[in-house]
């Protein structure tokens, strides 16, 4: 194998709404884990609806946790796209690095990079 040059991540919370809280929470848990391992926001494309932190059902406004009493995962978060603003073809374009005015944040990896994909 050639030397690893860089690492990229695509994180997608594929659901929205309070009833699907865990999907966005899981993606944010992965996001925070990757950042703690040295990934930077310019190498993480984060897609989530972002409709639970300040949802009227959330008893801890501005907080998203994976467990009751757990760490707040909704801090220092750079959300690139809201799920409802994208089409299936857009995910393909993001993965292929097809940057456009509508899709400015894409995976710009090379053959010597690692790409981590997490879809919840």
PDB file of C-alpha atoms in Angstrom, residues 8-14 22-31 34 45-47 95 115-120:
ATOM      1  CA  UNK A   8     -11.549  12.326   5.050  1.00  0.00           C
ATOM      2  CA  UNK A   9     -14.983  11.579   6.479  1.00  0.00           C
ATOM      3  CA  UNK A  10     -18.568  11.769   5.273  1.00  0.00           C
ATOM      4  CA  UNK A  11     -21.100  11.672   8.119  1.00  0.00           C
ATOM      5  CA  UNK A  12     -24.807  11.477   7.324  1.00  0.00           C
ATOM      6  CA  UNK A  13     -27.774  11.474   9.676  1.00  0.00           C
ATOM      7  CA  UNK A  14     -30.380  10.033   7.333  1.00  0.00           C
ATOM      8  CA  UNK A  22     -30.756   8.946  17.970  1.00  0.00           C
ATOM      9  CA  UNK A  23     -29.612   9.148  14.346  1.00  0.00           C
ATOM     10  CA  UNK A  24     -28.426  12.725  14.619  1.00  0.00           C
ATOM     11  CA  UNK A  25     -26.988  12.047  18.089  1.00  0.00           C
ATOM     12  CA  UNK A  26     -25.031   9.052  16.772  1.00  0.00           C
ATOM     13  CA  UNK A  27     -23.623  11.081  13.886  1.00  0.00           C
ATOM     14  CA  UNK A  28     -22.577  13.857  16.266  1.00  0.00           C
ATOM     15  CA  UNK A  29     -20.915  11.295  18.550  1.00  0.00           C
ATOM     16  CA  UNK A  30     -18.909  10.051  15.564  1.00  0.00           C
ATOM     17  CA  UNK A  31     -18.131  13.634  14.528  1.00  0.00           C
ATOM     18  CA  UNK A  34     -13.166  11.953  14.655  1.00  0.00           C
ATOM     19  CA  UNK A  45     -18.531  16.638   5.474  1.00  0.00           C
ATOM     20  CA  UNK A  46     -21.382  16.604   7.995  1.00  0.00           C
ATOM     21  CA  UNK A  47     -24.949  16.205   6.775  1.00  0.00           C
ATOM     22  CA  UNK A  95     -18.360  11.700  -2.531  1.00  0.00           C
ATOM     23  CA  UNK A 115     -12.269   7.898   3.417  1.00  0.00           C
ATOM     24  CA  UNK A 116     -14.479   7.045   6.382  1.00  0.00           C
ATOM     25  CA  UNK A 117     -18.238   6.973   5.738  1.00  0.00           C
ATOM     26  CA  UNK A 118     -20.778   6.773   8.553  1.00  0.00           C
ATOM     27  CA  UNK A 119     -24.490   6.844   7.778  1.00  0.00           C
ATOM     28  CA  UNK A 120     -26.952   6.553  10.626  1.00  0.00           C
TER      29      UNK A 120
END
